[in-house]
Amino acid sequence: DDRGLQISPVIWRSEACYYTRDAERAAAPVPIEAVAAARLILPEARWGDMDPTRMQLTIRAQSAGVAIRPDIEVGSHHVALELARRGVGDTIASPPVVERLALAPGLYRASLDPPVIEEYAFVRRRNATLSPAASALVKLTRDLLDAIPAPPANTIA
């Protein structure tokens, strides 16, 4: 709901991918039915169904007649990836996040079918003026996001 908000153009996009310890489950793009059937660990528990990535997954699942019901919900990508690395279940994350957290060893990555794209933008109240500190933070964030290289197109993380 963007009433009263000003949303900047999308500043960064990343594909959300499926991460698992099982090479077979990552051998090809993963359909939503397989995501729904998986022992799934999802991050961002505090946002629940309001998390934009979960919203995309839910819409796809409903269209396919299945439901996404995570077995485990955690607060951060770090915990979700560590649990997946230990074989507790599978998770969904952006490759740049996984690489930054350095939790990829032992995990295989596959695209979702069709791919899920996460988009990032800055949001502020309409007609609000950012403070000099907030403006500097926005610029720093844009510069950092611009410096993140695109992940390689392989299936092993």
mmCIF file of C-alpha atoms in Angstrom:
data_model
loop_
_atom_site.group_PDB
_atom_site.id
_atom_site.type_symbol
_atom_site.label_atom_id
_atom_site.label_comp_id
_atom_site.label_asym_id
_atom_site.label_seq_id
_atom_site.Cartn_x
_atom_site.Cartn_y
_atom_site.Cartn_z
ATOM 1 C CA ASP A 1 0.000 0.000 0.000
ATOM 2 C CA ASP A 2 1.820 3.074 -1.224
ATOM 3 C CA ARG A 3 -0.676 5.743 -0.132
ATOM 4 C CA GLY A 4 1.265 8.724 1.146
ATOM 5 C CA LEU A 5 4.577 7.252 0.080
ATOM 6 C CA GLN A 6 7.088 8.181 -2.565
ATOM 7 C CA ILE A 7 8.877 5.175 -4.014
ATOM 8 C CA SER A 8 12.142 5.717 -5.873
ATOM 9 C CA PRO A 9 12.794 3.814 -9.077
ATOM 10 C CA VAL A 10 14.067 0.300 -8.460
ATOM 11 C CA ILE A 11 17.730 0.587 -7.561
ATOM 12 C CA TRP A 12 18.664 -3.080 -7.467
ATOM 13 C CA ARG A 13 17.277 -6.423 -8.597
ATOM 14 C CA SER A 14 18.302 -9.914 -7.631
ATOM 15 C CA GLU A 15 16.908 -13.322 -8.356
ATOM 16 C CA ALA A 16 15.717 -15.235 -5.298
ATOM 17 C CA CYS A 17 17.031 -18.796 -5.615
ATOM 18 C CA TYR A 18 16.366 -22.159 -4.004
ATOM 19 C CA TYR A 19 19.192 -23.434 -1.759
ATOM 20 C CA THR A 20 19.536 -27.050 -0.667
ATOM 21 C CA ARG A 21 22.152 -29.599 0.399
ATOM 22 C CA ASP A 22 20.623 -32.089 -2.054
ATOM 23 C CA ALA A 23 22.210 -31.749 -5.507
ATOM 24 C CA GLU A 24 19.273 -33.577 -7.125
ATOM 25 C CA ARG A 25 16.756 -30.978 -5.881
ATOM 26 C CA ALA A 26 18.911 -28.245 -7.455
ATOM 27 C CA ALA A 27 19.571 -30.051 -10.747
ATOM 28 C CA ALA A 28 16.920 -28.025 -12.598
ATOM 29 C CA PRO A 29 14.758 -24.965 -11.962
ATOM 30 C CA VAL A 30 12.420 -25.681 -9.048
ATOM 31 C CA PRO A 31 8.652 -25.383 -9.688
ATOM 32 C CA ILE A 32 6.399 -23.892 -7.025
ATOM 33 C CA GLU A 33 4.853 -27.323 -6.362
ATOM 34 C CA ALA A 34 8.282 -28.630 -5.285
ATOM 35 C CA VAL A 35 8.817 -25.567 -3.083
ATOM 36 C CA ALA A 36 5.452 -26.203 -1.426
ATOM 37 C CA ALA A 37 6.322 -29.875 -0.833
ATOM 38 C CA ALA A 38 9.813 -29.174 0.544
ATOM 39 C CA ARG A 39 10.880 -28.993 4.169
ATOM 40 C CA LEU A 40 11.166 -25.232 3.912
ATOM 41 C CA ILE A 41 13.056 -22.769 6.115
ATOM 42 C CA LEU A 42 12.029 -19.170 5.473
ATOM 43 C CA PRO A 43 13.727 -16.055 6.860
ATOM 44 C CA GLU A 44 12.131 -12.733 7.795
ATOM 45 C CA ALA A 45 9.694 -14.340 10.238
ATOM 46 C CA ARG A 46 8.785 -10.977 11.739
ATOM 47 C CA TRP A 47 7.358 -9.863 8.376
ATOM 48 C CA GLY A 48 5.580 -13.174 7.792
ATOM 49 C CA ASP A 49 3.264 -13.103 4.807
ATOM 50 C CA MET A 50 4.012 -9.392 4.271
ATOM 51 C CA ASP A 51 7.577 -10.191 3.154
ATOM 52 C CA PRO A 52 7.669 -9.336 -0.577
ATOM 53 C CA THR A 53 9.408 -12.580 -1.565
ATOM 54 C CA ARG A 54 6.894 -14.655 0.394
ATOM 55 C CA MET A 55 4.100 -12.681 -1.254
ATOM 56 C CA GLN A 56 5.414 -13.645 -4.701
ATOM 57 C CA LEU A 57 5.704 -17.285 -3.647
ATOM 58 C CA THR A 58 2.199 -17.265 -2.166
ATOM 59 C CA ILE A 59 0.646 -15.836 -5.337
ATOM 60 C CA ARG A 60 2.378 -18.495 -7.443
ATOM 61 C CA ALA A 61 1.392 -21.246 -5.060
ATOM 62 C CA GLN A 62 -2.258 -20.183 -5.047
ATOM 63 C CA SER A 63 -2.273 -20.135 -8.861
ATOM 64 C CA ALA A 64 -0.909 -23.687 -8.845
ATOM 65 C CA GLY A 65 -3.383 -24.890 -6.215
ATOM 66 C CA VAL A 66 -0.766 -25.487 -3.509
ATOM 67 C CA ALA A 67 0.221 -23.643 -0.341
ATOM 68 C CA ILE A 68 3.564 -22.472 0.980
ATOM 69 C CA ARG A 69 3.770 -23.479 4.636
ATOM 70 C CA PRO A 70 7.307 -23.215 5.965
ATOM 71 C CA ASP A 71 8.373 -25.887 8.420
ATOM 72 C CA ILE A 72 10.690 -23.416 10.135
ATOM 73 C CA GLU A 73 10.595 -19.620 10.220
ATOM 74 C CA VAL A 74 13.615 -17.674 11.410
ATOM 75 C CA GLY A 75 14.521 -14.038 11.765
ATOM 76 C CA SER A 76 17.442 -13.820 9.367
ATOM 77 C CA HIS A 77 18.872 -15.199 6.156
ATOM 78 C CA HIS A 78 21.992 -16.138 8.097
ATOM 79 C CA VAL A 79 20.083 -18.577 10.323
ATOM 80 C CA ALA A 80 18.012 -19.958 7.414
ATOM 81 C CA LEU A 81 21.154 -20.628 5.373
ATOM 82 C CA GLU A 82 23.004 -22.187 8.305
ATOM 83 C CA LEU A 83 20.087 -24.551 8.946
ATOM 84 C CA ALA A 84 19.956 -25.434 5.240
ATOM 85 C CA ARG A 85 23.715 -26.026 5.291
ATOM 86 C CA ARG A 86 23.194 -28.453 8.167
ATOM 87 C CA GLY A 87 20.554 -30.331 6.145
ATOM 88 C CA VAL A 88 17.551 -29.314 8.253
ATOM 89 C CA GLY A 89 15.653 -28.119 5.167
ATOM 90 C CA ASP A 90 15.842 -25.908 2.108
ATOM 91 C CA THR A 91 15.586 -22.127 1.868
ATOM 92 C CA ILE A 92 15.155 -19.256 -0.564
ATOM 93 C CA ALA A 93 17.651 -16.392 -0.756
ATOM 94 C CA SER A 94 19.354 -13.977 -3.120
ATOM 95 C CA PRO A 95 22.782 -15.196 -4.312
ATOM 96 C CA PRO A 96 24.543 -11.921 -3.396
ATOM 97 C CA VAL A 97 23.215 -12.267 0.172
ATOM 98 C CA VAL A 98 24.394 -15.883 0.370
ATOM 99 C CA GLU A 99 27.823 -14.982 -0.973
ATOM 100 C CA ARG A 100 28.127 -12.022 1.411
ATOM 101 C CA LEU A 101 27.268 -14.232 4.397
ATOM 102 C CA ALA A 102 29.786 -16.839 3.163
ATOM 103 C CA LEU A 103 27.426 -19.707 3.930
ATOM 104 C CA ALA A 104 27.364 -21.239 0.461
ATOM 105 C CA PRO A 105 29.778 -24.163 0.976
ATOM 106 C CA GLY A 106 27.799 -27.376 0.877
ATOM 107 C CA LEU A 107 24.696 -25.791 -0.653
ATOM 108 C CA TYR A 108 23.430 -26.153 -4.199
ATOM 109 C CA ARG A 109 21.486 -23.383 -5.873
ATOM 110 C CA ALA A 110 18.694 -23.531 -8.426
ATOM 111 C CA SER A 111 16.476 -20.906 -9.957
ATOM 112 C CA LEU A 112 12.801 -21.065 -9.237
ATOM 113 C CA ASP A 113 10.518 -21.853 -12.171
ATOM 114 C CA PRO A 114 9.631 -19.212 -13.202
ATOM 115 C CA PRO A 115 12.348 -17.081 -11.569
ATOM 116 C CA VAL A 116 11.438 -14.860 -8.606
ATOM 117 C CA ILE A 117 12.978 -11.417 -8.857
ATOM 118 C CA GLU A 118 13.416 -9.284 -5.753
ATOM 119 C CA GLU A 119 13.384 -5.550 -6.357
ATOM 120 C CA TYR A 120 14.769 -2.959 -3.984
ATOM 121 C CA ALA A 121 13.845 0.724 -3.860
ATOM 122 C CA PHE A 122 13.910 3.563 -1.349
ATOM 123 C CA VAL A 123 10.573 4.517 0.173
ATOM 124 C CA ARG A 124 9.802 7.705 2.057
ATOM 125 C CA ARG A 125 6.793 9.774 2.985
ATOM 126 C CA ARG A 126 5.518 11.842 0.089
ATOM 127 C CA ASN A 127 6.640 15.495 0.241
ATOM 128 C CA ALA A 128 9.143 14.737 3.016
ATOM 129 C CA THR A 129 12.644 16.141 2.841
ATOM 130 C CA LEU A 130 15.444 13.813 3.817
ATOM 131 C CA SER A 131 17.914 15.057 6.391
ATOM 132 C CA PRO A 132 21.540 15.434 5.277
ATOM 133 C CA ALA A 133 22.398 12.248 7.208
ATOM 134 C CA ALA A 134 19.564 10.268 5.570
ATOM 135 C CA SER A 135 20.579 11.594 2.130
ATOM 136 C CA ALA A 136 24.166 10.480 2.764
ATOM 137 C CA LEU A 137 22.946 7.027 3.837
ATOM 138 C CA VAL A 138 20.848 6.679 0.670
ATOM 139 C CA LYS A 139 23.857 7.625 -1.482
ATOM 140 C CA LEU A 140 26.117 5.191 0.378
ATOM 141 C CA THR A 141 23.566 2.415 -0.009
ATOM 142 C CA ARG A 142 23.155 3.102 -3.734
ATOM 143 C CA ASP A 143 26.942 3.032 -4.188
ATOM 144 C CA LEU A 144 27.245 -0.266 -2.276
ATOM 145 C CA LEU A 145 24.423 -1.891 -4.258
ATOM 146 C CA ASP A 146 25.967 -0.712 -7.533
ATOM 147 C CA ALA A 147 29.227 -2.420 -6.524
ATOM 148 C CA ILE A 148 27.653 -5.871 -5.994
ATOM 149 C CA PRO A 149 28.568 -8.081 -8.955
ATOM 150 C CA ALA A 150 25.930 -10.226 -10.603
ATOM 151 C CA PRO A 151 26.184 -13.853 -9.421
ATOM 152 C CA PRO A 152 27.528 -16.456 -11.848
ATOM 153 C CA ALA A 153 24.914 -18.544 -13.639
ATOM 154 C CA ASN A 154 25.871 -21.918 -12.188
ATOM 155 C CA THR A 155 23.792 -24.200 -10.018
ATOM 156 C CA ILE A 156 26.269 -24.887 -7.260
ATOM 157 C CA ALA A 157 26.647 -22.145 -4.687
#
